[in-house]
Structures are given as structure tokens and as C-alpha cells.
Amino acid sequence: MDSYSQIIINAVDKLSTSVVKIEQFDNNKGTDMVTGTGTGFLFSSDGYLFTNSHVVKKAKKLRAIMYDGSRHDASLVGEDQYTDLAIVKIDAIDYIPATLGDSDNLKIGQLVIAIGNPLGFQHTVTAGVISALGRTLSGETGVSMDSMIQTDASLNPGNSGGPLINSDGEVIGVNTATIRGAQGLCFAISMNTAKSVANQLIRYGKVKRAYIGANLQQIGLVPKLRAIHSLKNQQALFITKIEDNSPAEKGGLLSGDIIYAFNDQPIETSDQLFKLLTGDKVGQFQYVSVLRNNQKKELRVTPAER
């Protein structure tokens, strides 16, 4: 077996038993009918699963089908449309949960593997690379989703909610979306953002967060730029678009600005910014440091609540 294939086989073997097929049911004249399917994966030994919000939305009943074919009724713990994440709970405790990785350490070009149930074909494996990091993507409802990983690992309807893993078999993202009509443009929610959302959904059943309304892309900073401005950052966040009438627009942020710090704390990834935009920041001005036309600027932005 060639080494590339062996890497993928070994990674998938570590995770395959934690990946489930999720079925959504509605009741039609007293009979439960499957109205949609997706993917999820166990991340705790007591039966908590990650999936997508759009997989479970408005479901009258949920069921998880395990790798061995066993079926378990599932209950919705909470969902967050702004990240398209949902937490589901089953009673099964005899399965090994997935190992969650650190998405702050990802690199463009890194090998990634997706596992899911596209078009009902259970436990389908695809592989590709990370194409970009820290993307902002407009979801099906028109809501902007931040901290997205772009990959060319093929996704299709039914992959939603499944794991995106690295070569060590660690989950580094939750697969969520493709762009219709485009080839090789697939997206996953970064794992560090997913962990933060899961913690709030399990504790409170909802997520309270601040937002500024800037579409972002994670970029590397060239050594010359870092040296000129005495920056510790290796990376920063490039603003690709400012939402109309948003806190970012009102605070003076512009498309093309590069965010390198938030309240004097260096920012290198969308996940780091996401963690800092907590509910207590709503209505309180924050200092956002940017590079604009090769000059440092510090702006005051007052986040709003999602």
C-alpha cells in the first residue's frame, strides 16, 4: 500500500465508529416519515453529537444510525443558526468518541479527510486539502457564518454535520456547505469555534455572542510588514466586506483593512476573534487595531448582539 493511502486509511480507522447517520422524521397521518438525512459524530463518551443546525431544524423526531447499524432515538440539546451547529444527544455509551483537534494550528495545503453520508451512501470518505482559512460564508438563510475552513474534499447533500479530520484522525472541522455550481468549494466550521458553541449549547441551550459585521479571510503577514510595524502576529484577518449598517461600518472599519489586534490582544485567526466577541461585549465599545494603507490605526467599534 502506498504511503498516501495508508495515511488516509489509518486516520479514518480512528474515527469511523463515532460517525453516525442522522434521520429527521415528520408525522404524516400517524406514521413517522423520513424527511431528511445528514451526518453527525460523537464527541463525548456520554452520547453528545455534533451535527448541523439545518440537518435537525424543525424535526419532529430524530434518530441516529450507528456504524454497526444499531438505531438510537436522539434529542436536540440546542442549535445555533449563526454557525449552523447543533448538539444532539443519544443514550448510547458503548462507542468511542472522536478526538477533537486544534483548528488554530491548521495550514493552507494541509491534507484533510471528510466522512459522511452523501445522498444516503453511508460512511463515504473523500480527501483533499485546506484551500483557505478564516472564510466568511453566507449560509442558506442568508446569515453570515465566520471562521470557516475552505476545502476541496468533496461534499454532497448528506455530508452536512460530518467530521473533517486531519491525517492523525483528529476532527478539525464540522462539514456544512458547498457552493452550488462550483467545483471543489466546500466548507466546514472550524473545530475551535464548534467547541465554544457546544459548551454554551450544552450549558444554556443557546449561544449569546457579539458581532461586528465584517466578512473576514485569514492571511499571512509578510516578514517586512511585521518588522516595520513591530507585530508579533504571523497571521491576521483581512476584511473582504463590511455589512451595511453594521457595528463595523459605524466604527469606521473598511474593506481592505487588516485586523491584527482586538483590545490590544494579537489576533491571528477567526477563532480567536470569535472567542473574544462574547456576550458581555454587546453595547460596549472595543478597540480594533488594523493596518490600512500600510499604516496602523486603532478604531472604536461597539459590537451588537446576534
mmCIF file of N, CA, C and O in Angstrom, residues 201-281:
data_model
loop_
_atom_site.group_PDB
_atom_site.id
_atom_site.type_symbol
_atom_site.label_atom_id
_atom_site.label_comp_id
_atom_site.label_asym_id
_atom_site.label_seq_id
_atom_site.Cartn_x
_atom_site.Cartn_y
_atom_site.Cartn_z
ATOM 1 N N LEU A 201 -24.225 25.687 24.159
ATOM 2 C CA LEU A 201 -25.469 24.979 23.861
ATOM 3 C C LEU A 201 -25.786 23.938 24.927
ATOM 4 O O LEU A 201 -26.942 23.768 25.327
ATOM 5 N N ILE A 202 -24.767 23.228 25.399
ATOM 6 C CA ILE A 202 -24.990 22.206 26.416
ATOM 7 C C ILE A 202 -25.360 22.843 27.752
ATOM 8 O O ILE A 202 -26.229 22.352 28.481
ATOM 9 N N ARG A 203 -24.734 23.968 28.076
ATOM 10 C CA ARG A 203 -24.996 24.620 29.367
ATOM 11 C C ARG A 203 -26.288 25.438 29.373
ATOM 12 O O ARG A 203 -27.040 25.422 30.342
ATOM 13 N N TYR A 204 -26.544 26.154 28.272
ATOM 14 C CA TYR A 204 -27.658 27.109 28.264
ATOM 15 C C TYR A 204 -28.726 26.826 27.203
ATOM 16 O O TYR A 204 -29.792 27.444 27.244
ATOM 17 N N GLY A 205 -28.430 25.958 26.246
ATOM 18 C CA GLY A 205 -29.380 25.678 25.174
ATOM 19 C C GLY A 205 -29.378 26.703 24.066
ATOM 20 O O GLY A 205 -30.122 26.579 23.086
ATOM 21 N N LYS A 206 -28.551 27.743 24.187
ATOM 22 C CA LYS A 206 -28.450 28.774 23.160
ATOM 23 C C LYS A 206 -27.081 29.427 23.271
ATOM 24 O O LYS A 206 -26.330 29.184 24.221
ATOM 25 N N VAL A 207 -26.759 30.263 22.289
ATOM 26 C CA VAL A 207 -25.478 30.957 22.263
ATOM 27 C C VAL A 207 -25.734 32.456 22.243
ATOM 28 O O VAL A 207 -26.495 32.951 21.406
ATOM 29 N N LYS A 208 -25.119 33.158 23.168
ATOM 30 C CA LYS A 208 -25.181 34.618 23.148
ATOM 31 C C LYS A 208 -23.816 35.138 22.746
ATOM 32 O O LYS A 208 -22.811 34.791 23.354
ATOM 33 N N ARG A 209 -23.782 35.955 21.701
ATOM 34 C CA ARG A 209 -22.491 36.457 21.236
ATOM 35 C C ARG A 209 -22.626 37.860 20.667
ATOM 36 O O ARG A 209 -23.720 38.300 20.284
ATOM 37 N N ALA A 210 -21.499 38.533 20.611
ATOM 38 C CA ALA A 210 -21.431 39.839 19.970
ATOM 39 C C ALA A 210 -20.944 39.654 18.532
ATOM 40 O O ALA A 210 -20.253 38.679 18.218
ATOM 41 N N TYR A 211 -21.313 40.584 17.679
ATOM 42 C CA TYR A 211 -20.791 40.540 16.311
ATOM 43 C C TYR A 211 -20.514 41.951 15.832
ATOM 44 O O TYR A 211 -21.074 42.925 16.338
ATOM 45 N N ILE A 212 -19.601 42.047 14.857
ATOM 46 C CA ILE A 212 -19.250 43.370 14.336
ATOM 47 C C ILE A 212 -19.666 43.557 12.877
ATOM 48 O O ILE A 212 -19.724 44.690 12.402
ATOM 49 N N GLY A 213 -19.931 42.464 12.147
ATOM 50 C CA GLY A 213 -20.425 42.601 10.779
ATOM 51 C C GLY A 213 -19.358 42.800 9.728
ATOM 52 O O GLY A 213 -19.548 43.562 8.780
ATOM 53 N N ALA A 214 -18.226 42.108 9.896
ATOM 54 C CA ALA A 214 -17.149 42.169 8.900
ATOM 55 C C ALA A 214 -16.891 40.765 8.361
ATOM 56 O O ALA A 214 -16.723 39.827 9.142
ATOM 57 N N ASN A 215 -16.878 40.631 7.042
ATOM 58 C CA ASN A 215 -16.509 39.364 6.418
ATOM 59 C C ASN A 215 -14.988 39.275 6.354
ATOM 60 O O ASN A 215 -14.320 40.218 5.902
ATOM 61 N N LEU A 216 -14.450 38.139 6.783
ATOM 62 C CA LEU A 216 -13.016 38.034 7.008
ATOM 63 C C LEU A 216 -12.377 36.896 6.234
ATOM 64 O O LEU A 216 -13.035 35.922 5.863
ATOM 65 N N GLN A 217 -11.080 37.033 6.037
ATOM 66 C CA GLN A 217 -10.260 35.961 5.474
ATOM 67 C C GLN A 217 -8.916 35.972 6.193
ATOM 68 O O GLN A 217 -8.281 37.019 6.337
ATOM 69 N N GLN A 218 -8.503 34.801 6.654
ATOM 70 C CA GLN A 218 -7.225 34.673 7.362
ATOM 71 C C GLN A 218 -6.072 34.739 6.361
ATOM 72 O O GLN A 218 -6.081 34.047 5.348
ATOM 73 N N ILE A 219 -5.084 35.597 6.634
ATOM 74 C CA ILE A 219 -3.948 35.752 5.724
ATOM 75 C C ILE A 219 -2.637 35.713 6.513
ATOM 76 O O ILE A 219 -2.613 35.950 7.720
ATOM 77 N N GLY A 220 -1.562 35.420 5.817
ATOM 78 C CA GLY A 220 -0.238 35.504 6.415
ATOM 79 C C GLY A 220 0.330 36.908 6.264
ATOM 80 O O GLY A 220 0.045 37.603 5.280
ATOM 81 N N LEU A 221 1.113 37.330 7.254
ATOM 82 C CA LEU A 221 1.763 38.641 7.196
ATOM 83 C C LEU A 221 3.213 38.460 6.761
ATOM 84 O O LEU A 221 3.948 37.669 7.347
ATOM 85 N N VAL A 222 3.627 39.201 5.745
ATOM 86 C CA VAL A 222 4.997 39.069 5.244
ATOM 87 C C VAL A 222 5.977 39.616 6.289
ATOM 88 O O VAL A 222 5.648 40.543 7.036
ATOM 89 N N PRO A 223 7.167 39.044 6.391
ATOM 90 C CA PRO A 223 8.136 39.472 7.417
ATOM 91 C C PRO A 223 8.443 40.965 7.393
ATOM 92 O O PRO A 223 8.599 41.586 8.446
ATOM 93 N N LYS A 224 8.514 41.576 6.196
ATOM 94 C CA LYS A 224 8.821 43.001 6.108
ATOM 95 C C LYS A 224 7.749 43.838 6.795
ATOM 96 O O LYS A 224 8.056 44.787 7.540
ATOM 97 N N LEU A 225 6.483 43.487 6.566
ATOM 98 C CA LEU A 225 5.374 44.218 7.170
ATOM 99 C C LEU A 225 5.390 44.060 8.688
ATOM 100 O O LEU A 225 5.171 45.020 9.431
ATOM 101 N N ARG A 226 5.676 42.864 9.142
ATOM 102 C CA ARG A 226 5.741 42.606 10.587
ATOM 103 C C ARG A 226 6.877 43.397 11.227
ATOM 104 O O ARG A 226 6.740 43.933 12.329
ATOM 105 N N ALA A 227 8.006 43.471 10.527
ATOM 106 C CA ALA A 227 9.165 44.179 11.072
ATOM 107 C C ALA A 227 8.918 45.688 11.125
ATOM 108 O O ALA A 227 9.236 46.343 12.127
ATOM 109 N N ILE A 228 8.322 46.248 10.077
ATOM 110 C CA ILE A 228 8.063 47.695 10.026
ATOM 111 C C ILE A 228 7.173 48.135 11.180
ATOM 112 O O ILE A 228 7.404 49.167 11.811
ATOM 113 N N HIS A 229 6.162 47.311 11.476
ATOM 114 C CA HIS A 229 5.175 47.704 12.483
ATOM 115 C C HIS A 229 5.377 46.998 13.824
ATOM 116 O O HIS A 229 4.528 47.127 14.714
ATOM 117 N N SER A 230 6.463 46.256 13.965
ATOM 118 C CA SER A 230 6.783 45.559 15.222
ATOM 119 C C SER A 230 5.622 44.673 15.680
ATOM 120 O O SER A 230 5.189 44.713 16.839
ATOM 121 N N LEU A 231 5.105 43.875 14.747
ATOM 122 C CA LEU A 231 3.975 42.997 15.039
ATOM 123 C C LEU A 231 4.461 41.611 15.455
ATOM 124 O O LEU A 231 5.374 41.052 14.854
ATOM 125 N N LYS A 232 3.815 41.052 16.468
ATOM 126 C CA LYS A 232 4.116 39.684 16.885
ATOM 127 C C LYS A 232 3.382 38.661 16.017
ATOM 128 O O LYS A 232 3.770 37.490 15.958
ATOM 129 N N ASN A 233 2.329 39.108 15.356
ATOM 130 C CA ASN A 233 1.493 38.201 14.566
ATOM 131 C C ASN A 233 2.239 37.570 13.401
ATOM 132 O O ASN A 233 2.989 38.249 12.684
ATOM 133 N N GLN A 234 2.003 36.285 13.183
ATOM 134 C CA GLN A 234 2.394 35.628 11.940
ATOM 135 C C GLN A 234 1.272 35.773 10.897
ATOM 136 O O GLN A 234 1.518 35.792 9.706
ATOM 137 N N GLN A 235 0.023 35.873 11.412
ATOM 138 C CA GLN A 235 -1.155 35.968 10.551
ATOM 139 C C GLN A 235 -2.060 37.081 11.064
ATOM 140 O O GLN A 235 -1.878 37.604 12.164
ATOM 141 N N ALA A 236 -3.073 37.413 10.255
ATOM 142 C CA ALA A 236 -4.051 38.428 10.643
ATOM 143 C C ALA A 236 -5.330 38.179 9.849
ATOM 144 O O ALA A 236 -5.417 37.214 9.080
ATOM 145 N N LEU A 237 -6.328 39.064 10.015
ATOM 146 C CA LEU A 237 -7.624 38.886 9.364
ATOM 147 C C LEU A 237 -7.878 40.025 8.384
ATOM 148 O O LEU A 237 -7.964 41.189 8.776
ATOM 149 N N PHE A 238 -7.999 39.676 7.112
ATOM 150 C CA PHE A 238 -8.248 40.636 6.037
ATOM 151 C C PHE A 238 -9.754 40.817 5.884
ATOM 152 O O PHE A 238 -10.503 39.832 5.765
ATOM 153 N N ILE A 239 -10.222 42.060 5.905
ATOM 154 C CA ILE A 239 -11.649 42.335 5.752
ATOM 155 C C ILE A 239 -12.002 42.372 4.269
ATOM 156 O O ILE A 239 -11.528 43.228 3.523
ATOM 157 N N THR A 240 -12.846 41.422 3.850
ATOM 158 C CA THR A 240 -13.250 41.361 2.439
ATOM 159 C C THR A 240 -14.525 42.153 2.168
ATOM 160 O O THR A 240 -14.773 42.566 1.039
ATOM 161 N N LYS A 241 -15.328 42.365 3.225
ATOM 162 C CA LYS A 241 -16.591 43.093 3.044
ATOM 163 C C LYS A 241 -17.084 43.586 4.396
ATOM 164 O O LYS A 241 -16.913 42.916 5.406
ATOM 165 N N ILE A 242 -17.693 44.764 4.397
ATOM 166 C CA ILE A 242 -18.335 45.311 5.586
ATOM 167 C C ILE A 242 -19.845 45.304 5.368
ATOM 168 O O ILE A 242 -20.333 45.816 4.349
ATOM 169 N N GLU A 243 -20.591 44.727 6.298
ATOM 170 C CA GLU A 243 -22.046 44.687 6.170
ATOM 171 C C GLU A 243 -22.637 46.084 6.389
ATOM 172 O O GLU A 243 -22.164 46.848 7.228
ATOM 173 N N ASP A 244 -23.655 46.383 5.606
ATOM 174 C CA ASP A 244 -24.319 47.694 5.710
ATOM 175 C C ASP A 244 -24.914 47.894 7.099
ATOM 176 O O ASP A 244 -25.513 46.984 7.682
ATOM 177 N N ASN A 245 -24.745 49.096 7.625
ATOM 178 C CA ASN A 245 -25.327 49.495 8.901
ATOM 179 C C ASN A 245 -24.879 48.600 10.066
ATOM 180 O O ASN A 245 -25.593 48.457 11.061
ATOM 181 N N SER A 246 -23.730 48.001 9.928
ATOM 182 C CA SER A 246 -23.210 47.099 10.962
ATOM 183 C C SER A 246 -22.344 47.873 11.955
ATOM 184 O O SER A 246 -21.940 49.014 11.693
ATOM 185 N N PRO A 247 -22.029 47.267 13.103
ATOM 186 C CA PRO A 247 -21.099 47.912 14.043
ATOM 187 C C PRO A 247 -19.751 48.236 13.396
ATOM 188 O O PRO A 247 -19.152 49.268 13.708
ATOM 189 N N ALA A 248 -19.281 47.361 12.505
ATOM 190 C CA ALA A 248 -18.006 47.609 11.831
ATOM 191 C C ALA A 248 -18.074 48.873 10.980
ATOM 192 O O ALA A 248 -17.147 49.697 10.984
ATOM 193 N N GLU A 249 -19.173 49.037 10.221
ATOM 194 C CA GLU A 249 -19.327 50.225 9.378
ATOM 195 C C GLU A 249 -19.422 51.479 10.243
ATOM 196 O O GLU A 249 -18.780 52.499 9.965
ATOM 197 N N LYS A 250 -20.213 51.406 11.311
ATOM 198 C CA LYS A 250 -20.382 52.565 12.191
ATOM 199 C C LYS A 250 -19.077 52.915 12.901
ATOM 200 O O LYS A 250 -18.846 54.086 13.218
ATOM 201 N N GLY A 251 -18.236 51.917 13.137
ATOM 202 C CA GLY A 251 -16.971 52.163 13.815
ATOM 203 C C GLY A 251 -15.845 52.598 12.899
ATOM 204 O O GLY A 251 -14.728 52.871 13.366
ATOM 205 N N GLY A 252 -16.106 52.634 11.570
ATOM 206 C CA GLY A 252 -15.098 53.135 10.635
ATOM 207 C C GLY A 252 -14.220 52.083 9.998
ATOM 208 O O GLY A 252 -13.276 52.421 9.264
ATOM 209 N N LEU A 253 -14.500 50.794 10.224
ATOM 210 C CA LEU A 253 -13.743 49.756 9.531
ATOM 211 C C LEU A 253 -14.092 49.763 8.044
ATOM 212 O O LEU A 253 -15.228 50.042 7.657
ATOM 213 N N LEU A 254 -13.095 49.417 7.209
ATOM 214 C CA LEU A 254 -13.278 49.427 5.766
ATOM 215 C C LEU A 254 -12.841 48.099 5.153
ATOM 216 O O LEU A 254 -11.966 47.410 5.705
ATOM 217 N N SER A 255 -13.430 47.760 4.018
ATOM 218 C CA SER A 255 -12.946 46.615 3.249
ATOM 219 C C SER A 255 -11.488 46.869 2.882
ATOM 220 O O SER A 255 -11.124 47.970 2.475
ATOM 221 N N GLY A 256 -10.660 45.847 3.040
ATOM 222 C CA GLY A 256 -9.237 46.002 2.775
ATOM 223 C C GLY A 256 -8.407 46.215 4.027
ATOM 224 O O GLY A 256 -7.184 46.054 3.995
ATOM 225 N N ASP A 257 -9.058 46.604 5.132
ATOM 226 C CA ASP A 257 -8.340 46.701 6.404
ATOM 227 C C ASP A 257 -7.873 45.317 6.845
ATOM 228 O O ASP A 257 -8.505 44.300 6.539
ATOM 229 N N ILE A 258 -6.789 45.276 7.598
ATOM 230 C CA ILE A 258 -6.263 44.033 8.144
ATOM 231 C C ILE A 258 -6.303 44.132 9.671
ATOM 232 O O ILE A 258 -5.599 44.954 10.264
ATOM 233 N N ILE A 259 -7.149 43.325 10.286
ATOM 234 C CA ILE A 259 -7.257 43.321 11.750
ATOM 235 C C ILE A 259 -6.114 42.498 12.325
ATOM 236 O O ILE A 259 -5.967 41.322 12.005
ATOM 237 N N TYR A 260 -5.323 43.126 13.202
ATOM 238 C CA TYR A 260 -4.220 42.390 13.818
ATOM 239 C C TYR A 260 -4.319 42.328 15.340
ATOM 240 O O TYR A 260 -3.576 41.576 15.995
ATOM 241 N N ALA A 261 -5.255 43.100 15.934
ATOM 242 C CA ALA A 261 -5.409 43.057 17.391
ATOM 243 C C ALA A 261 -6.825 43.492 17.776
ATOM 244 O O ALA A 261 -7.476 44.270 17.065
ATOM 245 N N PHE A 262 -7.283 42.972 18.914
ATOM 246 C CA PHE A 262 -8.585 43.315 19.466
ATOM 247 C C PHE A 262 -8.369 43.614 20.944
ATOM 248 O O PHE A 262 -7.923 42.751 21.699
ATOM 249 N N ASN A 263 -8.645 44.850 21.347
ATOM 250 C CA ASN A 263 -8.341 45.291 22.716
ATOM 251 C C ASN A 263 -6.887 44.992 23.092
ATOM 252 O O ASN A 263 -6.589 44.455 24.172
ATOM 253 N N ASP A 264 -6.007 45.315 22.153
ATOM 254 C CA ASP A 264 -4.548 45.151 22.323
ATOM 255 C C ASP A 264 -4.093 43.690 22.402
ATOM 256 O O ASP A 264 -2.918 43.425 22.672
ATOM 257 N N GLN A 265 -4.993 42.762 22.166
ATOM 258 C CA GLN A 265 -4.622 41.344 22.137
ATOM 259 C C GLN A 265 -4.427 40.909 20.686
ATOM 260 O O GLN A 265 -5.341 41.055 19.866
ATOM 261 N N PRO A 266 -3.242 40.392 20.323
ATOM 262 C CA PRO A 266 -2.997 39.988 18.935
ATOM 263 C C PRO A 266 -4.026 38.975 18.449
ATOM 264 O O PRO A 266 -4.398 38.055 19.182
ATOM 265 N N ILE A 267 -4.486 39.162 17.209
ATOM 266 C CA ILE A 267 -5.473 38.277 16.592
ATOM 267 C C ILE A 267 -4.864 37.688 15.331
ATOM 268 O O ILE A 267 -4.449 38.421 14.425
ATOM 269 N N GLU A 268 -4.818 36.369 15.271
ATOM 270 C CA GLU A 268 -4.279 35.697 14.087
ATOM 271 C C GLU A 268 -5.321 34.877 13.344
ATOM 272 O O GLU A 268 -5.164 34.618 12.145
ATOM 273 N N THR A 269 -6.357 34.417 14.036
ATOM 274 C CA THR A 269 -7.358 33.555 13.413
ATOM 275 C C THR A 269 -8.768 34.051 13.727
ATOM 276 O O THR A 269 -8.999 34.757 14.718
ATOM 277 N N SER A 270 -9.711 33.626 12.896
ATOM 278 C CA SER A 270 -11.116 33.962 13.144
ATOM 279 C C SER A 270 -11.594 33.348 14.450
ATOM 280 O O SER A 270 -12.433 33.923 15.152
ATOM 281 N N ASP A 271 -11.085 32.158 14.777
ATOM 282 C CA ASP A 271 -11.466 31.508 16.038
ATOM 283 C C ASP A 271 -11.115 32.383 17.235
ATOM 284 O O ASP A 271 -11.888 32.499 18.194
ATOM 285 N N GLN A 272 -9.942 32.993 17.195
ATOM 286 C CA GLN A 272 -9.521 33.841 18.311
ATOM 287 C C GLN A 272 -10.442 35.047 18.461
ATOM 288 O O GLN A 272 -10.806 35.431 19.582
ATOM 289 N N LEU A 273 -10.815 35.648 17.340
ATOM 290 C CA LEU A 273 -11.741 36.783 17.400
ATOM 291 C C LEU A 273 -13.104 36.333 17.895
ATOM 292 O O LEU A 273 -13.744 37.017 18.706
ATOM 293 N N PHE A 274 -13.565 35.177 17.430
ATOM 294 C CA PHE A 274 -14.859 34.636 17.840
ATOM 295 C C PHE A 274 -14.916 34.468 19.361
ATOM 296 O O PHE A 274 -15.912 34.809 20.012
ATOM 297 N N LYS A 275 -13.845 33.944 19.946
ATOM 298 C CA LYS A 275 -13.805 33.718 21.390
ATOM 299 C C LYS A 275 -13.885 35.032 22.171
ATOM 300 O O LYS A 275 -14.425 35.077 23.272
ATOM 301 N N LEU A 276 -13.326 36.099 21.600
ATOM 302 C CA LEU A 276 -13.314 37.386 22.295
ATOM 303 C C LEU A 276 -14.634 38.146 22.170
ATOM 304 O O LEU A 276 -14.938 39.001 22.991
ATOM 305 N N LEU A 277 -15.412 37.824 21.135
ATOM 306 C CA LEU A 277 -16.692 38.512 20.938
ATOM 307 C C LEU A 277 -17.783 37.830 21.758
ATOM 308 O O LEU A 277 -18.762 37.298 21.231
ATOM 309 N N THR A 278 -17.621 37.845 23.051
ATOM 310 C CA THR A 278 -18.564 37.231 23.976
ATOM 311 C C THR A 278 -19.725 38.174 24.267
ATOM 312 O O THR A 278 -19.687 39.364 23.936
ATOM 313 N N GLY A 279 -20.763 37.620 24.887
ATOM 314 C CA GLY A 279 -21.982 38.386 25.121
ATOM 315 C C GLY A 279 -21.779 39.647 25.922
ATOM 316 O O GLY A 279 -22.506 40.633 25.742
ATOM 317 N N ASP A 280 -20.785 39.653 26.822
ATOM 318 C CA ASP A 280 -20.561 40.844 27.652
ATOM 319 C C ASP A 280 -20.003 42.022 26.858
ATOM 320 O O ASP A 280 -19.951 43.145 27.359
ATOM 321 N N LYS A 281 -19.581 41.778 25.602
ATOM 322 C CA LYS A 281 -19.055 42.866 24.766
ATOM 323 C C LYS A 281 -20.168 43.659 24.081
ATOM 324 O O LYS A 281 -19.915 44.724 23.516
#
